[in-house]
XYZ file of C-alpha atoms in Angstrom:
554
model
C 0.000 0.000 0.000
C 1.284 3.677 -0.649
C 1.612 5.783 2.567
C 2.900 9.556 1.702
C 2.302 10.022 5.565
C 2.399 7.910 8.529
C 1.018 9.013 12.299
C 1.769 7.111 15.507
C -0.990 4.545 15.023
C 0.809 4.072 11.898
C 4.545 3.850 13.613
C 2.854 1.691 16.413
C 1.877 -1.038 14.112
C 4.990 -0.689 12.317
C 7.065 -1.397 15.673
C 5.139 -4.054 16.679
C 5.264 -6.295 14.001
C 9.104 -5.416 13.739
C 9.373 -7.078 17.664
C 7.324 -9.863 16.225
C 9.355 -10.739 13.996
C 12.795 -10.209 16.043
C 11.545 -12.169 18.933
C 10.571 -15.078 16.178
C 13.692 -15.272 14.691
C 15.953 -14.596 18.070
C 17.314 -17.572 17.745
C 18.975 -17.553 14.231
C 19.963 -13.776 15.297
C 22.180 -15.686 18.118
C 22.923 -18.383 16.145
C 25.475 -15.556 14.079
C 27.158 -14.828 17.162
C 30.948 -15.462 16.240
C 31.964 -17.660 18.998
C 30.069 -21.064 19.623
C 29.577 -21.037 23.237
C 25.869 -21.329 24.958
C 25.632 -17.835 25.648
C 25.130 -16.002 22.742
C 22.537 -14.112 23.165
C 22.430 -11.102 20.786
C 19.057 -11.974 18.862
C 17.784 -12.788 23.152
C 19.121 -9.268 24.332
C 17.662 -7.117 20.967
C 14.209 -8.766 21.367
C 14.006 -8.378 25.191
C 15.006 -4.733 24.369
C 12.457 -4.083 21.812
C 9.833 -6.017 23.402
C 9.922 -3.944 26.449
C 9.958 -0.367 24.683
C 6.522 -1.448 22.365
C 5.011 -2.863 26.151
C 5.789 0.857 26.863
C 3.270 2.329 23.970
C 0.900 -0.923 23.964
C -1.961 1.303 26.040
C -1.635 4.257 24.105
C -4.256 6.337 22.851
C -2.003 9.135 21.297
C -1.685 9.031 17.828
C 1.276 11.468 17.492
C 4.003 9.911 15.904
C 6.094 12.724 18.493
C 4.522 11.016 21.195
C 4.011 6.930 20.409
C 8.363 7.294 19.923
C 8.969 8.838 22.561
C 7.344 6.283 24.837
C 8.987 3.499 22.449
C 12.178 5.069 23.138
C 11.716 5.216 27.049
C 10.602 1.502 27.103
C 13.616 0.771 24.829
C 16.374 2.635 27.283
C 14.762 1.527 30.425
C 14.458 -2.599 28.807
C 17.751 -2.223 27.374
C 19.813 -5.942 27.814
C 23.706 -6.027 26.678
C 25.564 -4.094 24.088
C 23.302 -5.388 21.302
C 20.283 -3.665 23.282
C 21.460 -0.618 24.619
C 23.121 0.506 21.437
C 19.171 -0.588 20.047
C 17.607 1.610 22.722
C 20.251 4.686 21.463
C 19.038 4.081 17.738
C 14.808 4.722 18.505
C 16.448 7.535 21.077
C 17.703 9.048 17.949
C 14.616 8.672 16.026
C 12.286 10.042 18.614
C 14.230 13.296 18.191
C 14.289 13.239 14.668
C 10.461 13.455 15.226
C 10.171 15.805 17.775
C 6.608 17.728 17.219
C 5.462 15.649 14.365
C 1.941 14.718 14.234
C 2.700 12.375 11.540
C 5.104 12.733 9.061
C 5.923 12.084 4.847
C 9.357 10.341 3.945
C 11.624 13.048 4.228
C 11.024 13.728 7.494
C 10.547 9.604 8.176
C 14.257 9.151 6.241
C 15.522 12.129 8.777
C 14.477 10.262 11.891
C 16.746 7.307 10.412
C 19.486 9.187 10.204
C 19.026 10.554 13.533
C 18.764 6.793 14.985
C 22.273 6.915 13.395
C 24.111 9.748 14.731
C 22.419 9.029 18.479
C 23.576 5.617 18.254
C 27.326 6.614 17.288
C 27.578 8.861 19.917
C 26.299 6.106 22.442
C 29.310 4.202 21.735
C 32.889 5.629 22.757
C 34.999 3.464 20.239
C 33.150 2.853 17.260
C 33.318 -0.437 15.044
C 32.396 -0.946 11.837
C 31.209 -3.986 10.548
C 28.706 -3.848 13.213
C 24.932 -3.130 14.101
C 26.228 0.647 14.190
C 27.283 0.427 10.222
C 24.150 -0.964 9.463
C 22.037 1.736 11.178
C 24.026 4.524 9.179
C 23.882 2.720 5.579
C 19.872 2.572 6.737
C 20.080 6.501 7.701
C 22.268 7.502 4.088
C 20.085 5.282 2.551
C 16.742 6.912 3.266
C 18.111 10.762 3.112
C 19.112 10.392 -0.082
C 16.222 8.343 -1.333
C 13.470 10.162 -3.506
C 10.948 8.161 -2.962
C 7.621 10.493 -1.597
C 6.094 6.356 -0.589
C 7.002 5.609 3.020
C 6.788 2.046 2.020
C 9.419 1.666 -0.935
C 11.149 4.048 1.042
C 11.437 1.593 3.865
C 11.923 -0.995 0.946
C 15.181 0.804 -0.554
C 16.701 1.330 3.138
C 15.718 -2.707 3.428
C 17.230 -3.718 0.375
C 20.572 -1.602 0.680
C 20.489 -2.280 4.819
C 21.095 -6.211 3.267
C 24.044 -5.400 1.280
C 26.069 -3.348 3.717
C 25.287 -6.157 6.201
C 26.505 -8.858 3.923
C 29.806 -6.770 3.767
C 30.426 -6.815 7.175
C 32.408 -9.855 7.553
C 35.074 -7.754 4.939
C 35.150 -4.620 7.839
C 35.366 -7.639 10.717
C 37.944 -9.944 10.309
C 36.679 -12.605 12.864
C 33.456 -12.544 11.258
C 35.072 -13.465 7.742
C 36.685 -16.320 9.859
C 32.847 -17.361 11.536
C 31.531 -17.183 8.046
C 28.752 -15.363 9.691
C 27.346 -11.194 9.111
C 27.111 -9.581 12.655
C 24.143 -10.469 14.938
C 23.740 -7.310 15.734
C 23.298 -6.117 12.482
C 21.303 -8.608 11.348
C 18.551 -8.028 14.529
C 18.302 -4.384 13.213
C 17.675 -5.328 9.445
C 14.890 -8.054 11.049
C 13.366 -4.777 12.640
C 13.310 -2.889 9.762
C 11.922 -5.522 7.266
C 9.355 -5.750 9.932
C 8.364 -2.444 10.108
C 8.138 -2.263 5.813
C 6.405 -5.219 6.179
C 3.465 -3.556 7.701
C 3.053 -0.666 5.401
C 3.297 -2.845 2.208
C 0.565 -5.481 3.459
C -1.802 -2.745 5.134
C -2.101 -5.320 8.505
C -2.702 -4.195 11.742
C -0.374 -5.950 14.765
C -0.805 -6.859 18.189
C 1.620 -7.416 20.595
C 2.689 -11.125 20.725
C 1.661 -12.055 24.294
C 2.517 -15.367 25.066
C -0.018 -17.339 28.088
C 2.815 -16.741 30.227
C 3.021 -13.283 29.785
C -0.505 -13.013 30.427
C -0.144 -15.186 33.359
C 3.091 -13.132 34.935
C 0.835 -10.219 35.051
C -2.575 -11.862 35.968
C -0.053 -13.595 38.964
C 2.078 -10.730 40.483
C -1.059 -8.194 40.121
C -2.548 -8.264 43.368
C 0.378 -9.966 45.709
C 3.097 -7.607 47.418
C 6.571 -8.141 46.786
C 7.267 -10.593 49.759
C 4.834 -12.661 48.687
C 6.216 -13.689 45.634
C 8.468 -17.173 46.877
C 10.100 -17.798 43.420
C 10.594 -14.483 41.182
C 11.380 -16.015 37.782
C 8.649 -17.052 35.672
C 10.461 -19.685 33.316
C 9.336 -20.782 30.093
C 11.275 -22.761 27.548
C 11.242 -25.407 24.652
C 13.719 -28.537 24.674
C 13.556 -30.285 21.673
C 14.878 -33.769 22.296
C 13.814 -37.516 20.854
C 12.971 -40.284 22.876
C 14.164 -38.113 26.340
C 12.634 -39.578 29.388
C 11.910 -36.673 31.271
C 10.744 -37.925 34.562
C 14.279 -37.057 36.594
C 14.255 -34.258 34.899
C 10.754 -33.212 36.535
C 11.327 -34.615 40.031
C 14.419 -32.199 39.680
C 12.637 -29.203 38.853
C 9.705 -29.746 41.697
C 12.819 -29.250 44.487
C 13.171 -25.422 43.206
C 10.061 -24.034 41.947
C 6.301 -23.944 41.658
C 3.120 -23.495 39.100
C 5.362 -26.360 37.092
C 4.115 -27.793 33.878
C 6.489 -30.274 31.351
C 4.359 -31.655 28.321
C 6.329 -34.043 26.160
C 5.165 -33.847 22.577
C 7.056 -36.414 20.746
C 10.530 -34.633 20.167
C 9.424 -30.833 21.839
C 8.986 -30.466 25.441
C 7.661 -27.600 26.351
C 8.309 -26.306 30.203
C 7.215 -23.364 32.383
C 8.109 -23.102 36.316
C 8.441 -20.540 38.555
C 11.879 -20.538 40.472
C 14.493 -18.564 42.003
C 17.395 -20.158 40.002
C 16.675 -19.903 36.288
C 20.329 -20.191 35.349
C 20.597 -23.769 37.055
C 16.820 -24.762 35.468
C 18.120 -24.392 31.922
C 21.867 -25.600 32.700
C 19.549 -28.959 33.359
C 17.571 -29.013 30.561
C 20.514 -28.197 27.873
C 21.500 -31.609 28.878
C 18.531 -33.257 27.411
C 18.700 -31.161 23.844
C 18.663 -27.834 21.929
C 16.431 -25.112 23.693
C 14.607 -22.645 22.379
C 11.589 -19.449 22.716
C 13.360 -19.126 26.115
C 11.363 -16.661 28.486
C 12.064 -15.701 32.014
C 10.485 -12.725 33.512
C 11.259 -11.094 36.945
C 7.905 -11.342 38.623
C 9.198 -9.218 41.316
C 10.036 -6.238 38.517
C 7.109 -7.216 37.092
C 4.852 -6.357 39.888
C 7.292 -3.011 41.180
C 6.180 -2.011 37.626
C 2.912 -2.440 37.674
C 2.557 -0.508 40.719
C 5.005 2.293 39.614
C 3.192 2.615 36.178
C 0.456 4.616 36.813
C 2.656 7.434 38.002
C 5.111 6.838 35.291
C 3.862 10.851 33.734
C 5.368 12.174 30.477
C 7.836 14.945 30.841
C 8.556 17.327 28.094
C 12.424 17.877 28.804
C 14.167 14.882 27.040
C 16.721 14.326 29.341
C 13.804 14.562 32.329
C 11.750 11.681 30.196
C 13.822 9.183 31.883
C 13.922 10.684 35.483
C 14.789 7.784 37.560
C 13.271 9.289 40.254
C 9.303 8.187 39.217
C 10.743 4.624 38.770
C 12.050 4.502 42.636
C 11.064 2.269 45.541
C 11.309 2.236 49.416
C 15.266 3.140 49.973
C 17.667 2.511 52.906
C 16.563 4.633 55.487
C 20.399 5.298 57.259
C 22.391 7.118 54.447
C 26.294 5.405 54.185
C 28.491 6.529 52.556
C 28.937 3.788 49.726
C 26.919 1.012 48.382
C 28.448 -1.497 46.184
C 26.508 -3.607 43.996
C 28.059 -6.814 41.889
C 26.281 -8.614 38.770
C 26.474 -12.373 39.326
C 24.877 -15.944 37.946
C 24.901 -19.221 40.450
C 24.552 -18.927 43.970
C 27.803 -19.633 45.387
C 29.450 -16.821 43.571
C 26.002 -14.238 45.012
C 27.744 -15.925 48.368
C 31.187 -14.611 47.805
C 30.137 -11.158 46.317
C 28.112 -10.823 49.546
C 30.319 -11.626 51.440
C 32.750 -9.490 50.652
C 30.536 -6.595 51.687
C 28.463 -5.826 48.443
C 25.354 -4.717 49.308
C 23.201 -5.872 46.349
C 23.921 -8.697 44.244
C 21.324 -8.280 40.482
C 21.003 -12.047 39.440
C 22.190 -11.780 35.596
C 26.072 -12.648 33.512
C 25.633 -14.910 31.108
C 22.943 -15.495 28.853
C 20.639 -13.125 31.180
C 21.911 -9.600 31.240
C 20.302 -7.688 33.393
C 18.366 -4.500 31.889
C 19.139 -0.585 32.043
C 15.869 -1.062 34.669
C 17.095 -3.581 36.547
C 20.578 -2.006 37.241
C 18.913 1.563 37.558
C 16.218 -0.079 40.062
C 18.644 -1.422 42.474
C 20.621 2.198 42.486
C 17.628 3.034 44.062
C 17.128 0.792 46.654
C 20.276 1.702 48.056
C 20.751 5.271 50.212
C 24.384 5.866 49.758
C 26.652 9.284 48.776
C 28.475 6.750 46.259
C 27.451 3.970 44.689
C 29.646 1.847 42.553
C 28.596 -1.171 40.055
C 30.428 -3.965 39.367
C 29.104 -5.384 35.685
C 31.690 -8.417 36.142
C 30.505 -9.008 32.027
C 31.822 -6.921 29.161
C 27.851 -7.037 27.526
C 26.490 -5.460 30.701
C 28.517 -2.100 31.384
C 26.718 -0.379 28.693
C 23.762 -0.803 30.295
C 25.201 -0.135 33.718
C 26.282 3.039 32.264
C 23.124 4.013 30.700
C 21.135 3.772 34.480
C 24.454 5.749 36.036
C 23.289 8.760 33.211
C 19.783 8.277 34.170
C 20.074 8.493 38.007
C 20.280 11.502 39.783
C 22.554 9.413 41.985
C 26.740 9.563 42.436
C 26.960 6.686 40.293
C 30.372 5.240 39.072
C 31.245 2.164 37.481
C 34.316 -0.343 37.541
C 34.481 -1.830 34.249
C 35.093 -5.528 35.697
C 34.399 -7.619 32.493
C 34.385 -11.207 34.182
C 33.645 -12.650 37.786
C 36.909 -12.606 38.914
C 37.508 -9.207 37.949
C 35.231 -7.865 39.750
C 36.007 -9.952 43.067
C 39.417 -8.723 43.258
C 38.223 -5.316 42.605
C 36.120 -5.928 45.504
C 39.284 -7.015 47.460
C 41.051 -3.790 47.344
C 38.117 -1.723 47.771
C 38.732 0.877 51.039
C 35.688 2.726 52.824
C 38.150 4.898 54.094
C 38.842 6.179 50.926
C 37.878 8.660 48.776
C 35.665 7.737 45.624
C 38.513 8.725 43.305
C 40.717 6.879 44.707
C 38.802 3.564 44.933
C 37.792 3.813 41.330
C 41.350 4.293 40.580
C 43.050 1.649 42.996
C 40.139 -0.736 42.309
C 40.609 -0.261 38.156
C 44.025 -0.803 38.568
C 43.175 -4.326 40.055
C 41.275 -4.971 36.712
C 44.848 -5.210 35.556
C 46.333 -7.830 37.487
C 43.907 -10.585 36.792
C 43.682 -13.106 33.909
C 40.623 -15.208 33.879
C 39.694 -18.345 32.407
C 36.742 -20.068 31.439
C 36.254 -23.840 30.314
C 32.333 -24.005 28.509
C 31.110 -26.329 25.527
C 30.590 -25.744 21.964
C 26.661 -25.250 20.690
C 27.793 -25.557 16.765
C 30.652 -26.546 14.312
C 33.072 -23.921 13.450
C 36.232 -23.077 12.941
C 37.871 -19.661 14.730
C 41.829 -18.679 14.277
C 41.858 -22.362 12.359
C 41.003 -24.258 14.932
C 38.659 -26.547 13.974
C 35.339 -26.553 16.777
C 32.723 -29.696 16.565
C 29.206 -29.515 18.488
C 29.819 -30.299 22.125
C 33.420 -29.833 22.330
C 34.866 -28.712 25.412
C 36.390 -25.126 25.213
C 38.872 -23.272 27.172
C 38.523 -19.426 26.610
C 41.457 -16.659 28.218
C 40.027 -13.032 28.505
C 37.817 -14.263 26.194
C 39.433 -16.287 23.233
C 39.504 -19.365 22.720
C 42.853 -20.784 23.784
C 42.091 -24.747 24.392
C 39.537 -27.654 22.250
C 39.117 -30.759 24.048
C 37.029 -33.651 25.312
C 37.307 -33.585 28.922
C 36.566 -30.675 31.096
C 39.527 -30.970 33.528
C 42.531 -31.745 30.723
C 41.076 -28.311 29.661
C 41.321 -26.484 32.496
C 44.626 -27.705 33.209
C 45.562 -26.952 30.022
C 44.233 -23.350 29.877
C 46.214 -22.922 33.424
C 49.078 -23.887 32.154
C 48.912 -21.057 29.240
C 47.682 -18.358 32.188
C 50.708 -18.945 34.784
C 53.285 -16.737 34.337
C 56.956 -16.612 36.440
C 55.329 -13.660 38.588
C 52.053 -15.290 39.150
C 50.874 -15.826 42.595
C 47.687 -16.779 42.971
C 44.887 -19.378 41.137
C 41.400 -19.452 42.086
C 38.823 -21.762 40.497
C 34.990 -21.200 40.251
C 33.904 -24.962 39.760
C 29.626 -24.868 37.841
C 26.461 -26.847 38.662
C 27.405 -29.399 36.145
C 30.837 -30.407 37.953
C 31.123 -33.517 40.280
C 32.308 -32.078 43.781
C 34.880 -35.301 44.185
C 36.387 -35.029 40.658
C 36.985 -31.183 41.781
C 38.517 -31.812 44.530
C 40.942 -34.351 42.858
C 41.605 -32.062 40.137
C 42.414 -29.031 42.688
C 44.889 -31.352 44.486
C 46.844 -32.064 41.403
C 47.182 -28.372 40.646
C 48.515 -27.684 43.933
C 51.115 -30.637 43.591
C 51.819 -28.921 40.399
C 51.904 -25.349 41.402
C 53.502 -25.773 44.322
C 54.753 -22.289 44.793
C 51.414 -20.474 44.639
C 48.172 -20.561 46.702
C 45.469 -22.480 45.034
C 41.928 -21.444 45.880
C 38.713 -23.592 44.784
C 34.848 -22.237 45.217
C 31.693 -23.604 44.257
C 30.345 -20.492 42.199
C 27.513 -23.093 40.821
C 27.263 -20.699 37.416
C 25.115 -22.580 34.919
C 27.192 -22.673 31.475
C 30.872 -22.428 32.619
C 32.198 -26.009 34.060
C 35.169 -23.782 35.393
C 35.938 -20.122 35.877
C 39.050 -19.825 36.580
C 41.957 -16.670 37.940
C 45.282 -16.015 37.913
C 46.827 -13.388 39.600
């Protein structure tokens, strides 16, 4: 259909059938992500991002295109999961200012907002790359300024078509994409979105938000109970597709941490919803039994903070003000101190450790379950402290830590610890008798001084820096890269210790996962001491889901 204008009922439909069709395909969107370890999650993090900002304008009764944005763009920033999510959350910032007291708008003005998207999302990100999601939202931006098409929807169709072709270039701009033999996840969530959004102008359809039962269900659950009430937080959905699985163990597992469970076995899919505390160990269990998929876990806790909070949630005309933490916070800390610290962490042993060394809040999330620019910026407010400082502890996360430290009105600052053990030394030299300065500074420098390890499985074939990866090979990653490709989890480990240790190394510490047999631990731990003899070996049940082993050296 021809559209020479388009209003916000217009750009609402659009939107939603763009998260439609991004949560849909989430799982080929992760399946590009370069390395082939279980916790790529682009595809996961974009449609949890984009899902929350159209939740934002789902009640809406504008029909300003000014105003249905906007609210997209607050949902997106305040839902915004990992790099891939934030930097999403930047690009609809971008085009909410682009239209900025627009009614509706024809394609000129629609191409401008693009290019907007663009620019906002470049200056999100301090050291540009190309051959990423950020290349692909400028080719759409240059694209649609210099098209002459007066049609929003071939419009939309020549920013499609020539999105496509800079994203099949972007393994030539990334190197280790080339190698993958894969375009960039990112990249590719953002074209899904904007297909998505053609998609609805050419067809004439109207959407709906996708709401699965168990959406539904979260809210129709944590509507009318108060926050102590809820016993298990995570509402847990998930599909395990798996032949000839008896799932029986599997069940009487599951009934030992959770509630409202249901597993139906349909032939080769079992499909599996539970509430629980511990969503990181529930699906460490049931990759075991085969490939999962339309994973779901909601916070029922956030959930029900936000549908109390909502109501007051009022528009503010200042853009910076649109995002005022301040209508988003809950009962604080009634003495004042003067720090809080509060850690990112996944498996309950290593919560244990970051507590206690002192951190006052511990946000469940790492791997495979960031936590959002709302989750981060809630717990800032839960805490009455003159400084606060974040721990990510996860590379994917300190975006979004950084976007809540810009929205609070708080003296926020953040450590950029990038793995587990990062962030517990950091925690180690941490002083309340110092100055803020000087703790960011002394506890940055301790970023330094660690190398950490990490022994995981591969998800698919590959081959990265020609080594050649098969389907449920054991991987040793240092600081990230893969180092070590084996069969057995310990001969691994050893062997990625072995690469760490250096002649001024003094310390090893090893995070041992849910899947790892206490005994065979313990033996392995006593042959690195007789091994290392001159250093300290330390051993901790972290129980991460995931990671067999993460491992320090110091």
């Amino acid at each position: 259909m021809e559209y020479l204008n388009i209003d916000g009922h217009h750009f609402y439909n659009m939107v939603v059938n763009a998260s439609n069709k991004l949560e849909n395909q989430k799982d080929f969107v992760n399946s590009l992500n370069v390395f082939p370890v279980p916790d790529g999650d682009t595809g996961t993090n974009m449609s949890m991002t984009f899902k929350s900002a159209v939740l934002e304008v789902s009640n809406s009764k504008d029909s300003s295109i000014e105003s249905i944005s906007k609210q997209l763009a607050r949902g997106a920033l305040m839902g915004a999961r990992g790099n891939s999510g934030v930097i999403l959350s930047q690009i609809f910032r971008g085009i909410a200012k682009g239209l900025q007291g627009k009614k509706q708008v024809n394609s000129e003005e629609f191409a401008n907002s693009l290019q907007e998207g663009a620019k906002s999302a470049y200056k999100a990100v301090m050291r540009p790359t190309e051959g990423t999601i950020l290349t692909v939202i400028r080719a759409a931006g240059e694209s649609a300024v210099k098209s002459s098409k007066e049609d929003i929807t071939e419009l939309l169709q020549d920013v499609c078509s020539y999105s496509r072709t800079i994203l099949n270039k972007t393994p030539d701009m990334l190197p280790v994409l080339k190698k993958a033999k894969v375009v960039d996840a990112g990249g590719m969530g953002l074209l899904i979105i904007l297909q998505g959004m053609q998609e609805v102008l050419r067809d004439g359809k109207e959407n709906v938000v996708v709401e699965e039962a168990h959406d539904k269900e979260v809210k129709s659950a944590v509507k009318d109970l108060g926050q102590q009430d809820i016993k298990y937080g995570y509402c847990t959905e998930f599909f395990i597709h798996s032949k000839g699985t008896c799932i029986n163990e599997f069940k009487k597992k599951l009934e030992t941490i959770g509630d409202s469970m249901v597993v139906v076995d349909d032939e080769d899919i079992i499909k599996v919803h539970i509430h629980t505390n511990d969503p990181g160990w529930i699906l460490s269990e049931a990759i075991k039994l085969g490939e999962l998929s339309k994973i779901k876990v909601d916070n029922m806790r956030e959930q029900h903070r936000h549908l109390l909070s909502i109501e007051n949630f009022e528009e503010n005309s200042d853009e910076d003000k649109a995002y005022d933490s301040e209508k988003l916070s809950y009962e604080e800390k009634t003495e004042s101190q003067k720090y809080a610290l509060i850690s990112v962490a996944m498996g309950d042993g290593i919560k244990s450790i970051f507590e206690d060394l002192g951190v006052d809040y511990v946000i469940e999330g790492g791997q495979t379950m960031n936590p959002s620019t709302e989750d981060i910026l809630n717990c800032i407010n839960k805490v009455n402290a003159k400084n606060i400082i974040i721990l990510p502890n996860n590379k994917n996360i300190i975006m979004s830590a950084n976007q809540a430290k810009e929205i609070s009105n708080k003296n926020v600052k953040i450590v950029p610890s990038k793995t587990i053990p990062q962030g517990i030394t950091a925690i180690t030299s941490f002083n309340s008798d110092m100055d803020i300065d000087e703790n960011i500074s002394t506890m940055e420098r301790a970023l330094t001084t660690v190398t950490t390890g990490s022994v995981t499985y591969a998800v698919r074939d590959t081959e990265i820096d020609d080594i050649s990866i098969k389907k449920g090979d054991i991987l040793g990653l240092i600081d990230g890269k893969i180092e070590q490709v084996g069969k057995d989890i310990f001969e691994v480990c050893g062997e990625l210790l072995n690469h760490m240790i250096k002649e001024d190394s003094e310390l090893i510490s090893i995070y041992y996962g849910i899947d790892c047999e206490e005994e065979k631990v313990k033996h392995f731990v006593e042959e690195i001491e007789k091994k290392y003899t001159e250093m300290d070996v330390q051993c901790y049940s972290g129980k991460q889901p995931l990671y067999y082993f993460i491992v320090s050296v110091e």
